[in-house]
Amino acid sequence: MAETSVVKTGIAGAVYRNAGTYGTPTWTIIGLVRDVSPSMKWNRSDASARQTKAVLQAKTQVAISGQIVVRADDADAGYQALFDAAMTVSASALDMMILDGLVSVEGAKGVRAHMNLDFVQNQAIGDVIYTTFDYDPAWHSAGYPSFVEMGAASAPTFTAF
């Protein structure tokens, strides 16, 4: 795919949960998302050699984490899936895909992983209640975290880290 220069806006990003199986996912958008702050920070190890006086670093593992801010609505299936995953041990690993565009947008990029979720709510008297879900990858027998790039016809390419 030839890349085209465009301005990407935050409102165009999307958070999905898998309502199917890992091998045959059914990506369902979580519509009440307000803000998303993904982070991918690489751990590094010293790879120095006497060929240079510079300290050389090699990437070893990536720490995937972030926050998803969602308007609280007990009747919304997407919100409830996040909330349930944060509250119960048996549902602690929700298969999610976080993209900088919709699944229908060729070239949208992001991450897919089973996510551990924690949450905090601000219940100030004058505010609408939003729940901030902190996420990081969970161990899951179905698969490991992957980089995602959407191709033509909404076909994702998953590349394991």
XYZ file of N, CA, C and O in Angstrom:
644
model
N 0.837 -1.172 0.000
C 0.000 0.000 0.000
C 0.885 1.238 0.000
O 1.793 1.362 0.801
N 0.613 2.149 -0.885
C 1.337 3.409 -0.923
C 0.769 4.327 0.151
O -0.438 4.528 0.232
N 1.655 4.850 0.989
C 1.215 5.738 2.063
C 0.885 7.112 1.506
O 1.542 7.600 0.596
N -0.140 7.731 2.056
C -0.562 9.068 1.677
C -0.451 9.960 2.898
O -0.838 9.563 3.996
N 0.064 11.156 2.718
C 0.205 12.090 3.828
C -1.155 12.675 4.193
O -1.833 13.271 3.351
N -1.566 12.462 5.439
C -2.823 13.002 5.952
C -2.626 13.432 7.396
O -1.720 12.962 8.068
N -3.486 14.318 7.859
C -3.508 14.687 9.267
C -4.433 13.706 9.971
O -5.601 13.565 9.602
N -3.914 13.007 10.973
C -4.748 12.075 11.749
C -5.276 12.808 12.976
O -4.530 13.484 13.668
N -6.562 12.656 13.225
C -7.175 13.298 14.385
C -7.574 12.241 15.407
O -7.907 11.106 15.053
N -7.536 12.614 16.665
C -7.866 11.689 17.739
C -9.277 11.141 17.657
O -9.522 9.974 17.979
N -10.210 11.950 17.200
C -11.600 11.508 17.126
C -11.778 10.374 16.112
O -12.728 9.606 16.186
N -10.831 10.216 15.199
C -10.915 9.158 14.189
C -10.429 7.805 14.718
O -10.672 6.778 14.099
N -9.748 7.804 15.866
C -9.266 6.558 16.454
C -10.416 5.729 16.994
O -11.545 6.200 17.122
N -10.128 4.462 17.305
C -11.191 3.579 17.786
C -10.630 2.504 18.710
O -9.490 2.068 18.567
N -11.478 2.092 19.639
C -11.167 0.991 20.555
C -12.187 -0.109 20.289
O -13.396 0.149 20.265
N -11.684 -1.324 20.079
C -12.535 -2.464 19.771
C -12.337 -3.559 20.809
O -11.251 -3.721 21.361
N -13.400 -4.326 21.022
C -13.296 -5.550 21.814
C -13.701 -6.705 20.909
O -14.507 -6.540 19.987
N -13.124 -7.851 21.167
C -13.419 -9.026 20.364
C -14.625 -9.734 20.966
O -14.563 -10.233 22.088
N -15.717 -9.812 20.206
C -16.919 -10.510 20.657
C -16.971 -11.927 20.088
O -17.943 -12.639 20.304
N -15.920 -12.317 19.365
C -15.838 -13.665 18.804
C -14.744 -14.461 19.495
O -14.490 -14.279 20.685
N -14.084 -15.316 18.740
C -12.957 -16.089 19.275
C -11.656 -15.422 18.847
O -11.643 -14.564 17.950
N -10.561 -15.856 19.439
C -9.275 -15.244 19.096
C -8.932 -15.484 17.625
O -8.510 -14.576 16.925
N -9.143 -16.692 17.149
C -8.817 -17.039 15.768
C -9.789 -16.474 14.747
O -9.435 -16.264 13.590
N -11.022 -16.255 15.160
C -12.046 -15.679 14.284
C -12.694 -14.510 15.025
O -13.811 -14.612 15.529
N -11.975 -13.394 15.113
C -12.484 -12.275 15.909
C -13.664 -11.570 15.254
O -13.773 -11.512 14.033
N -14.533 -11.046 16.108
C -15.615 -10.159 15.692
C -15.358 -8.839 16.407
O -15.604 -8.727 17.610
N -14.814 -7.877 15.692
C -14.419 -6.619 16.313
C -15.622 -5.701 16.468
O -16.254 -5.299 15.502
N -15.939 -5.367 17.726
C -17.061 -4.514 18.075
C -16.517 -3.229 18.673
O -15.787 -3.259 19.671
N -16.864 -2.110 18.063
C -16.352 -0.823 18.531
C -16.978 -0.475 19.880
O -18.141 -0.782 20.138
N -16.192 0.140 20.743
C -16.688 0.662 22.013
C -16.956 2.144 21.774
O -16.024 2.947 21.672
N -18.220 2.496 21.653
C -18.611 3.811 21.164
C -18.528 4.950 22.162
O -18.472 6.105 21.758
N -18.524 4.678 23.452
C -18.544 5.753 24.448
C -17.150 6.227 24.862
O -16.998 6.961 25.834
N -16.131 5.818 24.109
C -14.756 6.229 24.411
C -14.597 7.722 24.154
O -15.041 8.240 23.135
N -13.974 8.387 25.089
C -13.687 9.817 24.939
C -12.234 10.028 24.535
O -11.941 10.633 23.525
N -11.323 9.536 25.358
C -9.892 9.740 25.136
C -9.149 8.415 25.244
O -9.529 7.552 26.041
N -8.076 8.296 24.478
C -7.196 7.125 24.541
C -5.763 7.631 24.553
O -5.406 8.531 23.784
N -4.951 7.065 25.429
C -3.543 7.454 25.526
C -2.666 6.208 25.501
O -2.213 5.729 26.550
N -2.408 5.658 24.313
C -1.554 4.468 24.248
C -0.087 4.829 24.454
O 0.349 5.932 24.116
N 0.650 3.872 24.997
C 2.081 4.061 25.229
C 2.814 2.760 24.931
O 2.350 1.682 25.307
N 3.920 2.877 24.235
C 4.777 1.721 23.968
C 6.216 2.151 24.229
O 6.794 2.902 23.450
N 6.750 1.696 25.336
C 8.111 2.072 25.748
C 8.984 0.828 25.718
O 8.677 -0.179 26.346
N 10.084 0.920 24.987
C 10.997 -0.212 24.865
C 11.971 -0.264 26.048
O 12.538 0.766 26.446
N 12.143 -1.450 26.613
C 13.255 -1.699 27.527
C 14.499 -1.836 26.665
O 14.424 -2.307 25.524
N 15.623 -1.446 27.210
C 16.877 -1.521 26.460
C 17.945 -2.164 27.318
O 17.929 -2.070 28.538
N 18.875 -2.791 26.628
C 19.994 -3.418 27.308
C 21.286 -2.904 26.688
O 21.337 -2.596 25.492
N 22.312 -2.815 27.497
C 23.599 -2.304 27.044
C 24.189 -3.226 25.976
O 24.399 -4.418 26.201
N 24.451 -2.668 24.806
C 25.041 -3.421 23.693
C 26.371 -2.789 23.278
O 26.776 -2.843 22.122
N 27.054 -2.177 24.229
C 28.286 -1.443 23.936
C 29.398 -2.348 23.434
O 29.444 -3.545 23.738
N 30.276 -1.742 22.647
C 31.467 -2.424 22.140
C 32.615 -1.419 22.148
O 32.388 -0.207 22.135
N 33.824 -1.904 22.137
C 34.996 -1.019 22.174
C 35.212 -0.284 20.861
O 36.080 0.568 20.762
N 34.407 -0.544 19.875
C 34.525 0.134 18.582
C 34.104 1.597 18.663
O 34.427 2.382 17.785
N 33.362 1.967 19.732
C 32.923 3.344 19.919
C 32.869 3.650 21.411
O 32.680 2.749 22.238
N 33.072 4.919 21.733
C 32.965 5.332 23.133
C 31.520 5.639 23.511
O 31.224 5.904 24.660
N 30.631 5.599 22.542
C 29.213 5.824 22.815
C 28.618 4.579 23.458
O 28.985 3.453 23.122
N 27.715 4.799 24.404
C 26.969 3.687 24.985
C 25.908 3.291 23.964
O 25.123 4.129 23.515
N 25.900 2.020 23.583
C 24.943 1.521 22.610
C 23.856 0.739 23.331
O 24.141 -0.011 24.263
N 22.616 0.923 22.893
C 21.478 0.264 23.520
C 20.751 -0.596 22.484
O 20.584 -0.175 21.335
N 20.306 -1.761 22.892
C 19.514 -2.639 22.039
C 18.122 -2.796 22.651
O 17.994 -3.025 23.858
N 17.096 -2.664 21.825
C 15.726 -2.881 22.300
C 15.556 -4.360 22.643
O 15.998 -5.226 21.899
N 14.898 -4.618 23.778
C 14.700 -6.003 24.199
C 13.223 -6.381 24.303
O 12.782 -7.325 23.678
N 12.455 -5.656 25.069
C 11.025 -5.907 25.226
C 10.294 -4.577 25.203
O 10.863 -3.549 25.560
N 9.019 -4.616 24.808
C 8.229 -3.396 24.776
C 7.156 -3.456 25.864
O 6.484 -4.473 26.028
N 7.057 -2.377 26.621
C 6.020 -2.258 27.652
C 4.839 -1.518 27.033
O 4.914 -0.329 26.728
N 3.758 -2.249 26.812
C 2.547 -1.683 26.221
C 1.618 -1.298 27.368
O 1.346 -2.103 28.256
N 1.135 -0.067 27.342
C 0.204 0.370 28.385
C -0.568 1.571 27.868
O -0.312 2.063 26.780
N -1.487 2.031 28.672
C -2.223 3.220 28.311
C -3.486 3.390 29.128
O -3.714 2.658 30.099
N -4.260 4.370 28.707
C -5.527 4.670 29.372
C -6.615 4.867 28.327
O -6.366 5.415 27.251
N -7.816 4.427 28.700
C -9.002 4.628 27.883
C -10.042 5.279 28.786
O -10.380 4.726 29.833
N -10.519 6.446 28.414
C -11.524 7.165 29.192
C -12.875 6.954 28.511
O -13.032 7.256 27.322
N -13.840 6.417 29.272
C -15.136 6.028 28.712
C -16.254 6.599 29.578
O -16.196 6.513 30.810
N -17.269 7.152 28.926
C -18.436 7.640 29.677
C -19.155 6.446 30.285
O -19.457 5.465 29.607
N -19.419 6.507 31.579
C -20.067 5.411 32.296
C -21.522 5.281 31.854
O -22.274 6.255 31.865
N -21.888 4.057 31.433
C -23.266 3.777 31.026
C -23.493 2.285 31.192
O -23.014 1.483 30.386
N -24.215 1.911 32.246
C -24.415 0.494 32.558
C -25.197 -0.255 31.478
O -25.149 -1.480 31.415
N -25.918 0.455 30.618
C -26.692 -0.194 29.562
C -25.884 -0.397 28.280
O -26.348 -1.054 27.360
N -24.668 0.159 28.226
C -23.838 0.038 27.029
C -22.963 -1.211 27.123
O -22.186 -1.367 28.077
N -23.064 -2.097 26.139
C -22.344 -3.378 26.169
C -20.829 -3.191 26.169
O -20.105 -3.933 26.834
N -20.319 -2.199 25.435
C -18.877 -1.954 25.399
C -18.350 -1.489 26.745
O -17.339 -1.994 27.239
N -19.037 -0.516 27.337
C -18.640 -0.041 28.667
C -18.705 -1.177 29.679
O -17.791 -1.376 30.479
N -19.789 -1.946 29.635
C -19.968 -3.033 30.599
C -18.881 -4.094 30.449
O -18.424 -4.657 31.440
N -18.450 -4.383 29.220
C -17.374 -5.362 29.003
C -16.073 -4.885 29.640
O -15.363 -5.669 30.284
N -15.752 -3.597 29.488
C -14.548 -3.047 30.119
C -14.667 -3.093 31.640
O -13.746 -3.512 32.341
N -15.810 -2.643 32.150
C -16.029 -2.603 33.592
C -15.949 -4.010 34.197
O -15.277 -4.226 35.207
N -16.620 -4.980 33.561
C -16.592 -6.360 34.062
C -15.177 -6.923 34.060
O -14.775 -7.612 34.993
N -14.419 -6.629 32.994
C -13.045 -7.125 32.916
C -12.176 -6.519 34.022
O -11.281 -7.177 34.549
N -12.450 -5.277 34.384
C -11.683 -4.633 35.450
C -12.079 -5.144 36.834
O -11.251 -5.185 37.747
N -13.327 -5.567 36.994
C -13.843 -5.921 38.314
C -13.683 -7.395 38.683
O -13.665 -7.724 39.859
N -13.617 -8.285 37.701
C -13.622 -9.701 38.023
C -12.359 -10.394 37.541
O -11.825 -10.083 36.476
N -11.902 -11.341 38.308
C -10.699 -12.095 37.965
C -10.954 -12.990 36.759
O -10.124 -13.098 35.864
N -12.128 -13.617 36.686
C -12.405 -14.563 35.607
C -12.488 -13.884 34.248
O -12.286 -14.521 33.224
N -12.762 -12.596 34.198
C -12.856 -11.877 32.932
C -11.743 -10.843 32.823
O -11.898 -9.817 32.192
N -10.594 -11.130 33.426
C -9.566 -10.102 33.535
C -8.814 -9.834 32.240
O -8.130 -8.840 32.122
N -8.907 -10.701 31.243
C -8.157 -10.506 30.006
C -9.120 -10.328 28.835
O -9.617 -11.288 28.280
N -9.385 -9.076 28.488
C -10.297 -8.757 27.399
C -9.485 -8.583 26.117
O -8.532 -7.797 26.081
N -9.831 -9.327 25.074
C -9.155 -9.229 23.776
C -9.553 -7.906 23.137
O -10.725 -7.687 22.830
N -8.582 -7.009 22.950
C -8.863 -5.659 22.477
C -7.952 -5.276 21.318
O -6.845 -5.796 21.192
N -8.430 -4.345 20.518
C -7.634 -3.757 19.453
C -7.818 -2.247 19.543
O -8.953 -1.757 19.554
N -6.714 -1.531 19.648
C -6.734 -0.076 19.792
C -6.038 0.496 18.561
O -4.852 0.244 18.347
N -6.792 1.242 17.755
C -6.287 1.737 16.471
C -6.352 3.258 16.388
O -7.174 3.888 17.050
N -5.535 3.823 15.483
C -5.597 5.259 15.231
C -6.577 5.597 14.108
O -6.591 6.696 13.581
N -7.409 4.647 13.752
C -8.464 4.824 12.756
C -9.458 3.685 12.895
O -9.267 2.789 13.725
N -10.489 3.684 12.096
C -11.466 2.599 12.121
C -10.906 1.358 11.430
O -9.991 1.460 10.606
N -11.489 0.193 11.721
C -11.036 -1.040 11.062
C -11.256 -0.959 9.557
O -10.590 -1.653 8.790
N -12.162 -0.117 9.124
C -12.455 0.030 7.704
C -11.484 0.962 6.981
O -11.557 1.111 5.764
N -10.552 1.578 7.721
C -9.620 2.528 7.124
C -8.296 1.825 6.831
O -7.568 1.422 7.754
N -8.006 1.667 5.557
C -6.744 1.051 5.166
C -5.590 1.901 5.685
O -5.586 3.117 5.540
N -4.642 1.253 6.352
C -3.487 1.952 6.914
C -3.626 2.297 8.387
O -2.653 2.736 9.006
N -4.813 2.125 8.982
C -4.961 2.371 10.424
C -4.025 1.429 11.167
O -3.859 0.270 10.792
N -3.397 1.948 12.219
C -2.384 1.180 12.945
C -2.699 1.160 14.431
O -3.354 2.050 14.947
N -2.181 0.150 15.111
C -2.371 0.077 16.550
C -1.850 -1.216 17.122
O -0.882 -1.791 16.621
N -2.523 -1.669 18.169
C -2.080 -2.851 18.897
C -3.285 -3.736 19.217
O -4.396 -3.243 19.410
N -3.024 -5.054 19.228
C -4.031 -6.019 19.678
C -3.413 -6.842 20.794
O -2.278 -7.311 20.685
N -4.174 -7.020 21.862
C -3.708 -7.848 22.979
C -4.873 -8.163 23.897
O -5.881 -7.448 23.909
N -4.722 -9.238 24.649
C -5.609 -9.452 25.792
C -5.133 -8.480 26.858
O -3.941 -8.466 27.195
N -6.028 -7.660 27.364
C -5.635 -6.584 28.266
C -6.125 -6.815 29.693
O -7.279 -7.190 29.910
N -5.208 -6.568 30.631
C -5.583 -6.396 32.028
C -6.154 -4.990 32.137
O -5.627 -4.057 31.535
N -7.209 -4.830 32.912
C -7.821 -3.514 33.075
C -7.987 -3.164 34.544
O -8.377 -4.009 35.355
N -7.658 -1.950 34.878
C -7.927 -1.352 36.180
C -8.712 -0.076 35.900
O -8.712 0.421 34.783
N -9.383 0.461 36.922
C -10.130 1.681 36.641
C -10.149 2.633 37.821
O -9.915 2.260 38.962
N -10.453 3.887 37.474
C -10.696 4.944 38.451
C -11.806 5.820 37.881
O -11.914 5.979 36.663
N -12.655 6.334 38.769
C -13.731 7.233 38.354
C -13.628 8.531 39.130
O -13.333 8.534 40.317
N -13.923 9.630 38.449
C -14.080 10.913 39.105
C -15.580 11.149 39.229
O -16.268 11.295 38.228
N -16.073 11.167 40.459
C -17.502 11.347 40.697
C -17.785 12.712 41.328
O -18.582 12.840 42.243
N -17.112 13.741 40.799
C -17.322 15.093 41.313
C -18.772 15.524 41.107
O -19.409 15.155 40.123
N -19.287 16.307 42.026
C -20.708 16.670 42.053
C -21.192 17.328 40.773
O -22.319 17.131 40.350
N -20.361 18.095 40.118
C -20.791 18.806 38.916
C -20.390 18.148 37.611
O -20.562 18.745 36.553
N -19.847 16.930 37.664
C -19.314 16.282 36.472
C -20.166 15.119 35.995
O -20.892 14.508 36.773
N -20.056 14.813 34.726
C -20.557 13.559 34.170
C -19.527 12.499 34.554
O -18.319 12.762 34.532
N -19.983 11.306 34.907
C -19.047 10.267 35.335
C -18.413 9.601 34.113
O -19.103 9.087 33.235
N -17.100 9.668 34.080
C -16.284 8.949 33.110
C -15.420 7.976 33.894
O -15.000 8.276 35.014
N -15.161 6.825 33.313
C -14.291 5.835 33.931
C -13.001 5.781 33.132
O -13.037 5.638 31.905
N -11.880 5.922 33.818
C -10.573 5.800 33.184
C -10.065 4.390 33.420
O -9.863 3.984 34.567
N -9.901 3.642 32.335
C -9.386 2.275 32.403
C -7.909 2.289 32.037
O -7.545 2.721 30.941
N -7.060 1.857 32.962
C -5.640 1.659 32.675
C -5.498 0.254 32.111
O -6.121 -0.687 32.617
N -4.697 0.094 31.071
C -4.542 -1.227 30.478
C -3.077 -1.588 30.266
O -2.222 -0.722 30.128
N -2.822 -2.884 30.285
C -1.542 -3.462 29.881
C -1.804 -4.917 29.490
O -2.821 -5.488 29.874
N -0.925 -5.505 28.689
C -1.187 -6.855 28.186
C -1.178 -7.910 29.294
O -0.397 -7.851 30.233
N -2.074 -8.874 29.125
C -2.174 -10.012 30.035
C -1.631 -11.257 29.330
O -1.646 -11.341 28.099
N -1.176 -12.211 30.097
C -0.849 -13.507 29.510
C -2.159 -14.169 29.116
O -3.147 -14.114 29.847
N -2.168 -14.774 27.949
C -3.347 -15.517 27.507
C -2.889 -16.617 26.570
O -2.039 -16.388 25.701
N -3.454 -17.800 26.729
C -3.026 -18.949 25.928
C -3.353 -18.801 24.444
O -2.742 -19.457 23.608
N -4.291 -17.919 24.091
C -4.703 -17.784 22.693
C -3.695 -17.031 21.835
O -3.630 -17.246 20.643
N -2.925 -16.121 22.443
C -1.983 -15.360 21.627
C -1.316 -14.247 22.393
O -1.746 -13.866 23.481
N -0.262 -13.742 21.789
C 0.524 -12.668 22.393
C 0.205 -11.331 21.735
O -0.355 -11.284 20.643
N 0.591 -10.228 22.380
C 0.337 -8.905 21.808
C 0.950 -8.761 20.415
O 2.023 -9.295 20.134
N 0.235 -8.010 19.573
C 0.670 -7.807 18.198
C 0.495 -6.360 17.771
O -0.419 -5.670 18.228
N 1.366 -5.934 16.860
C 1.185 -4.686 16.136
C 0.159 -4.971 15.046
O 0.175 -6.047 14.441
N -0.751 -4.037 14.806
C -1.818 -4.221 13.818
C -1.719 -3.131 12.759
O -1.505 -1.966 13.086
N -1.892 -3.531 11.505
C -2.078 -2.563 10.429
C -3.224 -3.063 9.565
O -3.229 -4.213 9.130
N -4.203 -2.177 9.357
C -5.366 -2.547 8.571
C -5.037 -2.470 7.087
O -4.448 -1.498 6.617
N -5.433 -3.515 6.361
C -5.228 -3.559 4.923
C -6.530 -3.293 4.183
O -7.517 -2.846 4.767
N -6.512 -3.601 2.916
C -7.705 -3.420 2.093
C -8.820 -4.327 2.585
O -8.559 -5.389 3.147
N -10.043 -3.913 2.393
C -11.234 -4.687 2.767
C -11.260 -5.029 4.254
O -11.709 -6.097 4.655
N -10.756 -4.117 5.078
C -10.764 -4.287 6.539
C -10.045 -5.545 7.012
O -10.407 -6.133 8.022
N -9.016 -5.951 6.280
C -8.249 -7.142 6.659
C -7.028 -6.712 7.474
O -6.126 -6.063 6.944
N -6.985 -7.082 8.763
C -5.838 -6.697 9.585
C -4.639 -7.613 9.351
O -4.782 -8.795 9.072
N -3.455 -7.031 9.463
C -2.220 -7.809 9.499
C -1.695 -7.702 10.919
O -1.468 -6.594 11.421
N -1.521 -8.847 11.579
C -1.021 -8.888 12.950
C 0.438 -9.324 12.923
O 0.766 -10.359 12.337
N 1.313 -8.526 13.545
C 2.725 -8.860 13.648
C 3.081 -8.928 15.121
O 3.051 -7.906 15.815
N 3.398 -10.125 15.601
C 3.706 -10.311 17.025
C 4.967 -9.530 17.386
O 5.905 -9.433 16.595
N 4.969 -8.978 18.580
C 6.166 -8.269 19.077
C 7.236 -9.261 19.431
O 6.999 -10.367 19.816
